[in-house]
Coordinates of C-alpha atoms in Angstrom, one line a residue:
Chain A
M1 CA 21.9 -21.9 78.8
Y2 CA 21.5 -18.1 78.3
K3 CA 24.6 -18.2 76.2
K4 CA 23.1 -20.9 73.9
I5 CA 19.8 -19.1 73.5
S6 CA 21.5 -15.8 72.6
F7 CA 23.8 -17.5 70.2
L8 CA 20.9 -19.1 68.4
F9 CA 19.1 -15.8 68.4
I10 CA 21.9 -14.0 66.7
F11 CA 22.3 -16.8 64.3
A12 CA 18.7 -16.6 63.4
I13 CA 18.9 -12.9 62.9
I14 CA 21.9 -13.2 60.7
C15 CA 20.1 -15.8 58.6
S16 CA 17.0 -13.7 58.2
K17 CA 19.1 -10.7 57.2
Q18 CA 20.6 -12.7 54.4
I19 CA 17.2 -13.8 53.2
L20 CA 16.1 -10.2 53.3
A21 CA 19.1 -9.0 51.4
Q22 CA 18.5 -11.6 48.7
D23 CA 14.8 -10.5 48.3
S24 CA 15.6 -6.9 48.1
T25 CA 17.7 -7.3 44.9
D26 CA 14.5 -7.7 43.0
L27 CA 12.7 -4.6 44.2
M28 CA 10.1 -4.7 41.4
N29 CA 8.8 -8.1 42.6
L30 CA 8.5 -6.7 46.1
L31 CA 6.8 -3.6 44.9
E32 CA 4.4 -5.6 42.7
K33 CA 3.6 -7.8 45.7
E34 CA 2.7 -4.7 47.7
I35 CA 0.8 -2.6 45.1
G36 CA -0.2 -5.2 42.6
P37 CA 1.3 -5.5 39.1
N38 CA 1.3 -2.4 36.9
E39 CA -1.1 -3.8 34.3
A40 CA -3.6 -5.6 36.6
D41 CA -5.8 -2.6 37.1
Q42 CA -5.7 -1.6 33.5
T43 CA -7.9 -2.4 30.5
N44 CA -5.9 -3.2 27.4
Y45 CA -7.8 -2.1 24.4
T46 CA -7.1 -3.8 21.1
T47 CA -5.8 -1.4 18.4
A48 CA -5.1 -1.8 14.7
T49 CA -7.7 -4.5 14.0
F50 CA -7.5 -3.3 10.4
K51 CA -5.0 -0.9 8.8
T52 CA -7.6 1.6 7.7
T53 CA -11.2 2.6 8.1
R54 CA -12.2 0.7 4.9
L55 CA -11.8 -3.1 4.4
I56 CA -12.1 -2.8 0.6
N57 CA -15.3 -1.2 -0.5
G58 CA -17.1 -1.2 2.8
H59 CA -16.2 0.0 6.3
S60 CA -14.0 -1.7 8.8
V61 CA -14.3 -1.4 12.6
E62 CA -11.4 1.1 12.6
N63 CA -12.0 4.8 13.3
V64 CA -9.6 7.6 12.6
G65 CA -8.1 9.1 15.8
K66 CA -9.5 12.2 17.4
G67 CA -8.6 15.3 15.4
V68 CA -7.4 13.3 12.4
M69 CA -8.5 14.0 8.9
D70 CA -8.3 11.2 6.4
V71 CA -8.4 12.1 2.7
K72 CA -9.5 9.1 0.6
I73 CA -9.1 8.9 -3.1
S74 CA -10.6 5.7 -4.6
H75 CA -10.7 4.5 -8.2
R76 CA -12.4 1.6 -9.8
F77 CA -11.5 0.9 -13.4
G78 CA -13.5 -0.9 -16.0
K79 CA -14.0 -4.6 -16.4
I80 CA -10.9 -6.6 -17.1
N81 CA -12.7 -8.7 -19.6
G82 CA -13.0 -5.7 -21.9
G83 CA -9.7 -6.9 -23.2
A84 CA -6.8 -5.1 -24.8
Y85 CA -9.2 -2.7 -26.7
E86 CA -10.3 -1.3 -23.3
F87 CA -6.8 -1.6 -22.0
F88 CA -8.2 -4.2 -19.6
G89 CA -10.6 -1.7 -18.1
L90 CA -8.1 1.1 -17.4
D91 CA -9.7 3.3 -20.1
N92 CA -12.7 3.7 -17.8
A93 CA -12.3 5.1 -14.3
S94 CA -14.9 5.9 -11.8
M95 CA -13.8 7.6 -8.6
R96 CA -14.8 8.6 -5.1
L97 CA -13.2 11.5 -3.4
G98 CA -13.9 11.6 0.3
I99 CA -12.9 13.2 3.6
D100 CA -13.3 11.5 7.0
Y101 CA -12.7 13.2 10.3
G102 CA -12.5 11.9 13.8
I103 CA -14.5 14.0 16.3
T104 CA -13.7 11.8 19.2
R105 CA -11.9 8.5 19.6
Y106 CA -15.2 6.7 19.0
L107 CA -17.0 8.9 16.6
M108 CA -16.0 9.8 13.1
V109 CA -17.9 11.5 10.2
G110 CA -17.2 11.4 6.5
I111 CA -18.5 12.8 3.2
G112 CA -17.8 11.8 -0.3
R113 CA -18.6 12.3 -3.9
N114 CA -18.8 9.4 -6.4
T115 CA -18.5 9.5 -10.1
F116 CA -20.9 6.6 -10.3
E117 CA -24.4 8.1 -10.8
K118 CA -23.0 11.4 -9.5
T119 CA -23.7 10.3 -6.0
F120 CA -22.9 12.2 -2.8
D121 CA -22.7 10.2 0.4
A122 CA -22.3 11.1 4.1
F123 CA -21.9 8.8 7.1
F124 CA -21.0 8.7 10.7
K125 CA -19.3 5.7 12.5
L126 CA -19.9 5.2 16.2
K127 CA -17.9 2.7 18.1
I128 CA -20.2 1.0 20.6
L129 CA -17.9 -1.6 22.1
R130 CA -14.1 -2.0 22.0
Q131 CA -12.4 -5.3 22.1
S132 CA -10.3 -5.5 25.2
N133 CA -8.6 -7.7 27.7
G134 CA -7.2 -7.0 31.2
K135 CA -9.5 -5.5 33.8
R136 CA -12.5 -5.2 31.4
R137 CA -12.8 -8.0 28.9
M138 CA -14.7 -7.7 25.6
P139 CA -14.4 -10.2 22.8
F140 CA -15.6 -7.9 19.9
T141 CA -15.4 -4.4 18.6
I142 CA -18.9 -3.3 17.5
S143 CA -19.6 -0.2 15.4
Y144 CA -22.7 1.3 14.0
V145 CA -22.5 3.1 10.6
P146 CA -25.5 4.8 9.1
T147 CA -24.9 6.2 5.6
I148 CA -27.1 8.5 3.5
A149 CA -26.5 8.7 -0.3
L150 CA -28.0 11.2 -2.8
K151 CA -28.0 10.3 -6.5
T152 CA -27.8 13.5 -8.5
I153 CA -27.6 12.1 -12.1
K154 CA -30.3 13.6 -14.3
S155 CA -33.4 11.4 -14.7
Q156 CA -33.6 9.3 -17.9
D157 CA -37.4 9.7 -17.8
P158 CA -38.5 13.3 -18.7
N159 CA -42.2 12.6 -18.1
R160 CA -41.7 11.8 -14.5
K161 CA -41.5 14.5 -11.9
N162 CA -38.2 14.0 -10.0
Y163 CA -38.4 14.6 -6.2
L164 CA -35.2 14.9 -4.2
S165 CA -36.5 12.1 -1.9
S166 CA -36.6 9.8 -5.0
N167 CA -32.9 9.9 -5.1
L168 CA -32.1 9.2 -1.5
F169 CA -30.8 5.9 -0.1
F170 CA -30.3 5.0 3.5
T171 CA -27.9 2.3 4.8
H172 CA -27.6 1.0 8.3
Q173 CA -24.6 -1.3 9.1
L174 CA -23.5 -3.0 12.3
L175 CA -19.8 -4.0 12.2
I176 CA -18.8 -6.8 14.5
G177 CA -15.0 -7.2 14.4
R178 CA -12.5 -9.2 16.3
K179 CA -8.7 -9.2 16.1
F180 CA -7.9 -12.9 16.7
S181 CA -4.1 -12.4 16.6
D182 CA -1.6 -9.8 15.6
N183 CA -2.1 -11.0 12.0
T184 CA -5.6 -12.2 11.7
S185 CA -8.9 -10.2 12.0
L186 CA -12.4 -10.9 10.9
Q187 CA -15.6 -9.0 10.9
L188 CA -19.3 -9.5 10.2
M189 CA -21.5 -6.7 8.7
P190 CA -25.2 -7.2 8.9
T191 CA -26.6 -4.5 6.6
F192 CA -30.0 -2.9 6.0
I193 CA -30.6 -0.7 2.9
H194 CA -33.7 1.4 2.2
R195 CA -34.4 2.8 -1.3
N196 CA -37.1 5.5 -1.5
L197 CA -37.7 4.8 -5.2
V198 CA -37.6 1.5 -7.0
Q199 CA -37.9 0.7 -10.6
L200 CA -40.7 -1.9 -10.6
I201 CA -43.6 -2.4 -8.3
A202 CA -42.3 -5.9 -7.5
D203 CA -38.9 -4.6 -6.4
P204 CA -38.4 -4.4 -2.7
N205 CA -37.6 -1.0 -1.0
D206 CA -35.9 -2.6 1.9
L207 CA -32.9 -4.8 1.3
L208 CA -31.1 -7.1 3.7
S209 CA -27.6 -8.5 3.5
I210 CA -24.8 -9.8 5.6
G211 CA -21.2 -9.2 4.9
I212 CA -18.1 -11.0 6.1
G213 CA -14.6 -9.8 5.7
G214 CA -11.1 -10.2 7.1
R215 CA -7.5 -9.6 6.8
Q216 CA -4.4 -11.6 7.1
K217 CA -1.1 -9.8 7.5
L218 CA 1.7 -11.0 5.2
S219 CA 4.3 -8.7 6.8
K220 CA 4.3 -5.9 9.3
R221 CA 3.1 -3.4 6.6
I222 CA 1.3 -5.5 4.0
S223 CA -1.9 -7.5 4.5
I224 CA -4.3 -9.4 2.2
N225 CA -8.0 -8.5 2.7
A226 CA -11.2 -10.1 1.4
E227 CA -14.8 -8.9 1.7
Y228 CA -18.1 -10.6 0.7
Y229 CA -21.7 -9.4 1.0
Y230 CA -24.4 -12.0 0.8
Q231 CA -27.8 -10.6 -0.2
I232 CA -30.7 -12.4 1.5
P233 CA -33.1 -13.8 -1.2
G234 CA -36.3 -11.9 -1.3
Y235 CA -34.6 -8.8 0.0
K236 CA -32.4 -8.1 -3.0
I237 CA -32.9 -6.4 -6.3
P238 CA -33.6 -9.2 -8.9
G239 CA -30.7 -9.7 -11.3
T240 CA -28.0 -8.3 -9.0
T241 CA -25.0 -10.4 -7.8
D242 CA -23.2 -10.5 -4.5
C243 CA -20.2 -8.3 -4.2
F244 CA -16.9 -10.0 -3.6
S245 CA -13.6 -8.2 -3.4
I246 CA -10.0 -9.2 -2.6
G247 CA -7.0 -7.0 -2.3
F248 CA -3.9 -5.8 -0.5
D249 CA -3.3 -3.1 2.1
I250 CA 0.1 -1.5 1.9
E251 CA 1.0 0.9 4.7
T252 CA 3.8 3.5 4.4
G253 CA 3.9 6.0 7.3
G254 CA 0.9 8.3 6.9
H255 CA -0.4 6.6 3.7
V256 CA -2.3 3.4 3.2
F257 CA -2.6 2.0 -0.3
Q258 CA -5.3 -0.5 -1.0
L259 CA -5.1 -2.3 -4.3
H260 CA -7.9 -4.7 -5.1
F261 CA -10.1 -6.7 -7.5
T262 CA -13.8 -6.4 -7.2
N263 CA -17.0 -7.0 -9.2
S264 CA -18.6 -3.6 -8.3
Q265 CA -18.0 -0.2 -9.9
G266 CA -20.0 1.7 -7.3
M267 CA -18.3 2.6 -4.0
S268 CA -21.1 3.8 -1.8
E269 CA -22.9 1.1 0.3
R270 CA -26.1 1.1 -1.6
S271 CA -24.4 0.6 -4.9
F272 CA -21.8 -2.1 -4.2
I273 CA -23.9 -4.1 -1.8
A274 CA -27.2 -3.9 -3.6
E275 CA -26.6 -3.0 -7.2
T276 CA -23.6 -5.0 -8.2
K277 CA -24.1 -6.6 -11.6
G278 CA -20.6 -8.1 -12.3
N279 CA -20.1 -11.8 -12.2
W280 CA -16.7 -13.1 -11.1
G281 CA -17.3 -16.3 -13.1
K282 CA -17.7 -14.4 -16.3
G283 CA -14.6 -12.3 -15.7
D284 CA -16.6 -9.1 -14.8
V285 CA -13.8 -8.1 -12.5
L286 CA -12.5 -4.6 -12.0
F287 CA -9.2 -3.4 -10.7
G288 CA -9.3 -0.6 -8.2
F289 CA -7.4 1.2 -5.5
N290 CA -8.0 3.4 -2.5
I291 CA -5.4 5.8 -1.3
S292 CA -5.7 7.1 2.3
R293 CA -3.6 10.0 3.6
V294 CA -4.0 11.2 7.2
F295 CA -3.5 14.7 8.5
T296 CA -3.4 15.4 12.2
I297 CA -5.4 18.6 12.8
G298 CA -6.4 18.4 16.4
K299 CA -4.6 17.1 19.4
N300 CA -4.5 13.4 20.3
K301 CA -6.4 12.8 23.5
Chain B
M1 CA 26.3 -13.1 78.6
K2 CA 25.0 -9.5 78.7
N3 CA 27.2 -8.8 75.7
Y4 CA 25.2 -11.4 73.7
F5 CA 22.0 -9.6 74.5
I6 CA 23.4 -6.3 73.5
I7 CA 24.7 -7.7 70.2
S8 CA 21.4 -9.3 69.4
L9 CA 19.5 -6.1 70.2
L10 CA 21.8 -4.1 67.9
C11 CA 21.2 -6.7 65.2
M12 CA 17.5 -6.2 65.5
L13 CA 17.9 -2.5 65.4
S14 CA 20.0 -2.6 62.3
L15 CA 17.3 -4.8 60.7
T16 CA 14.6 -2.2 61.2
M17 CA 16.9 0.6 60.0
Q18 CA 18.1 -0.9 56.8
A19 CA 16.2 -1.3 53.6
Q20 CA 14.3 1.9 53.4
K21 CA 12.6 1.6 50.0
I22 CA 10.8 4.4 48.2
Y23 CA 8.8 4.2 45.0
S24 CA 6.5 5.9 42.5
K25 CA 3.6 4.6 40.4
N26 CA 3.6 7.6 38.0
G27 CA 7.1 8.3 37.0
S28 CA 7.4 10.2 33.7
I29 CA 9.4 8.8 30.8
S30 CA 9.6 10.5 27.5
F31 CA 11.6 10.0 24.4
F32 CA 12.6 12.1 21.4
S33 CA 13.7 11.3 17.8
K34 CA 15.2 14.3 16.1
T35 CA 15.9 14.4 12.3
S36 CA 16.0 17.1 9.8
M37 CA 12.6 15.8 8.4
E38 CA 10.6 15.6 11.6
N39 CA 10.8 15.6 15.4
I40 CA 8.9 12.8 17.1
S41 CA 8.2 12.6 20.8
A42 CA 6.1 10.6 23.2
S43 CA 5.7 10.3 26.9
S44 CA 4.3 8.1 29.6
N45 CA 3.5 9.1 33.2
Q46 CA 2.8 5.6 34.4
A47 CA 6.2 4.2 35.0
L48 CA 6.8 2.2 38.1
C49 CA 10.1 3.1 39.8
V50 CA 11.6 1.8 43.0
L51 CA 14.8 2.7 44.8
D52 CA 16.5 1.1 47.8
Q53 CA 18.0 4.1 49.6
S54 CA 20.7 2.2 51.4
A55 CA 21.9 -0.2 48.8
G56 CA 21.2 2.0 45.8
N57 CA 19.3 -0.6 43.9
L58 CA 17.1 1.0 41.3
Q59 CA 14.4 -0.5 39.1
F60 CA 11.9 0.8 36.5
S61 CA 9.1 -0.8 34.6
V62 CA 6.8 0.8 32.1
L63 CA 4.0 -0.4 29.8
I64 CA 4.8 0.3 26.1
K65 CA 1.1 1.0 25.5
S66 CA 1.1 3.8 28.0
F67 CA 3.2 6.1 25.8
V68 CA 1.2 8.8 24.2
F69 CA 2.1 10.5 20.9
K70 CA 0.8 13.7 19.4
K71 CA -0.4 11.8 16.3
A72 CA -2.7 8.8 16.9
L73 CA -1.4 7.0 13.9
M74 CA 2.2 7.2 15.1
Q75 CA 1.1 5.7 18.4
E76 CA -0.5 2.8 16.5
H77 CA 2.5 2.2 14.4
F78 CA 4.8 2.5 17.4
N79 CA 2.9 -0.3 19.1
E80 CA 2.1 -2.4 16.1
N81 CA 5.2 -2.2 13.9
Y82 CA 8.2 -1.0 16.0
M83 CA 7.8 -2.0 19.6
E84 CA 5.4 -4.9 19.0
S85 CA 3.8 -4.2 22.3
N86 CA 1.5 -7.2 22.3
Q87 CA 4.5 -9.5 22.3
F88 CA 6.7 -7.3 24.4
P89 CA 4.3 -5.3 26.6
K90 CA 6.9 -3.8 29.0
A91 CA 10.2 -2.1 29.1
S92 CA 12.2 -2.6 32.3
Y93 CA 15.4 -1.4 33.9
K94 CA 17.3 -3.1 36.7
G95 CA 20.4 -1.4 38.0
Q96 CA 22.2 0.3 40.8
I97 CA 23.2 3.8 41.8
T98 CA 26.9 3.0 42.4
D99 CA 27.7 6.0 44.5
I100 CA 24.5 6.2 46.6
S101 CA 26.6 6.8 49.7
K102 CA 27.2 10.3 48.3
V103 CA 23.5 11.2 48.7
N104 CA 22.4 12.6 52.1
F105 CA 18.7 12.0 52.0
S106 CA 18.1 14.3 54.9
K107 CA 19.8 17.4 53.3
D108 CA 18.4 19.4 50.4
G109 CA 20.5 19.5 47.3
N110 CA 21.2 18.2 43.8
Y111 CA 23.4 15.1 43.9
S112 CA 25.0 13.9 40.7
V113 CA 25.2 10.1 40.8
A114 CA 26.3 7.3 38.4
T115 CA 24.2 4.4 37.6
T116 CA 24.9 1.0 35.9
G117 CA 22.3 -1.6 35.0
E118 CA 20.4 -3.4 32.3
L119 CA 17.6 -2.1 30.1
T120 CA 15.2 -4.6 28.6
M121 CA 12.8 -3.7 25.8
H122 CA 11.5 -5.3 22.6
G123 CA 12.8 -8.6 24.1
V124 CA 16.5 -7.4 24.1
T125 CA 18.6 -6.7 27.2
Q126 CA 21.5 -4.3 27.0
K127 CA 23.9 -3.0 29.6
I128 CA 23.5 0.7 30.2
N129 CA 25.5 3.2 32.2
S130 CA 24.2 6.7 32.6
P131 CA 24.7 9.6 35.0
G132 CA 21.7 10.8 36.8
T133 CA 20.6 13.3 39.4
I134 CA 18.9 12.8 42.8
V135 CA 17.2 16.0 43.8
I136 CA 16.2 16.5 47.5
K137 CA 14.0 19.4 48.2
A138 CA 12.1 19.9 51.4
G139 CA 12.3 16.2 52.2
K140 CA 11.0 15.2 48.8
I141 CA 13.1 12.9 46.7
S142 CA 13.1 12.8 42.9
A143 CA 15.4 11.3 40.4
N144 CA 16.2 12.5 36.9
A145 CA 18.3 11.0 34.1
D146 CA 18.9 11.7 30.4
F147 CA 20.5 9.1 28.1
S148 CA 20.2 7.8 24.6
V149 CA 19.8 4.3 23.1
L150 CA 20.4 3.0 19.6
L151 CA 17.4 1.4 17.9
A152 CA 19.6 -1.2 16.3
D153 CA 20.8 -2.4 19.8
Y154 CA 17.2 -3.4 20.6
K155 CA 16.4 -5.0 17.2
I156 CA 13.9 -2.3 16.4
T157 CA 14.0 -2.0 12.6
V158 CA 13.0 1.1 10.6
P159 CA 11.9 0.5 7.0
K160 CA 13.7 2.4 4.2
L161 CA 10.8 4.7 3.6
A162 CA 10.8 6.0 7.2
E163 CA 14.6 6.1 7.6
N164 CA 14.8 9.8 7.1
N165 CA 12.0 10.5 9.6
I166 CA 13.2 8.4 12.5
S167 CA 16.5 8.9 14.2
K168 CA 18.8 5.9 14.8
S169 CA 19.5 7.2 18.2
I170 CA 16.6 8.0 20.6
D171 CA 17.0 10.4 23.5
I172 CA 15.2 9.3 26.7
K173 CA 14.3 11.6 29.6
I174 CA 13.3 10.2 33.0
N175 CA 11.8 12.2 35.8
V176 CA 10.4 10.4 38.9
A177 CA 9.2 11.8 42.1
L178 CA 9.8 9.0 44.6
D179 CA 7.1 10.1 47.0
Q180 CA 5.8 6.7 48.3
K181 CA 7.4 4.5 51.0
M182 CA 7.3 0.8 51.0

């Protein structure tokens, strides 16, 4: 009797030892059972929704990193329908020279100078929400971008006293972006523009528009981008057209080259969203490019 | 009859004695790429590491996104273009310290050991053998290892433009304080 029980006992222990030995070969499984998987208690923030801080003309939800300076040189040439005489627009170039800087991971500032109407612009971009999964889930990245622009070109009307405030423009944009997959991202840009001075009494001072833009990656380092701003009737300058742009992003290490076609020569928000005159249907299309070069000045994190 | 009891008791005792496992949730892993153009390094201090002190089984797991670079853009490119961390979120190692019996865990000292195992990253698994050190100091156990891997072995491709800036062979440094018991 005793003998039998003891024998079974030993047999059971030997068996259990074997089971234990089997389990212990995958230590990581055991460990994750005990403390939970490595990623469970972490929020995974989406990165690289777009390749750079501009979609084409306008802002994307991307910020530059903390302590990173981004020098942007942008050109828009003349209209392609100028023909061979104008060298398909390349005889005319308008440019914007700008510097952006990341103060924190979620706040960047930037200044720029545009050839178009000798305009200075300045903005900040604040990330309000970040798209994420894991512990904290958020379907969108949302940023707020206010821009101020100052037109410094001399007034055409010598009889009128020109106040500084007459040449100021204010833009407020909300950027709502989502990276749907590694390759596809979309964003919506509701925009409000205020102009202090308008040409005619009937012209509105406050303009409303909504932009939609996106990118589709063609390879790891090349993507095709498109951007369209729809101006809401009654809140637009009569005679202007909606700005549509399409182009490529090409990324090489610290540079991003953006090559595109657009119907706007201006590059500050108030000019390309509200004052575009070009009509794609008539061939009023301009070739342009943005070059971005980043320099790391401060420390990351 | 008594003998059976004694044997079964011994078995139970051995059961409780075996399988002492120690682990760390914040092991440090860093890597270096040295070329004449530029030196690149990044580190993570969120590696999971677990060691079975008796059998010598050793495992690591680290999230690719936990590696921090000095330059934010490099970190983005590392995840987006090179490691494709959305698709392959983890790097893991499963192996063994083959001469674990050399290590006397109750005596201070630096013990050189040999390891053999498999490293998986970017969706590719490769055999890897590397010497390492187990350091025991005042009862605290830590493990160190230095080795290098070839990018090509793990199907990590470098574009022509960046070829001069990124080394083909990456040095990896591991330092883990195994201070938790399981």
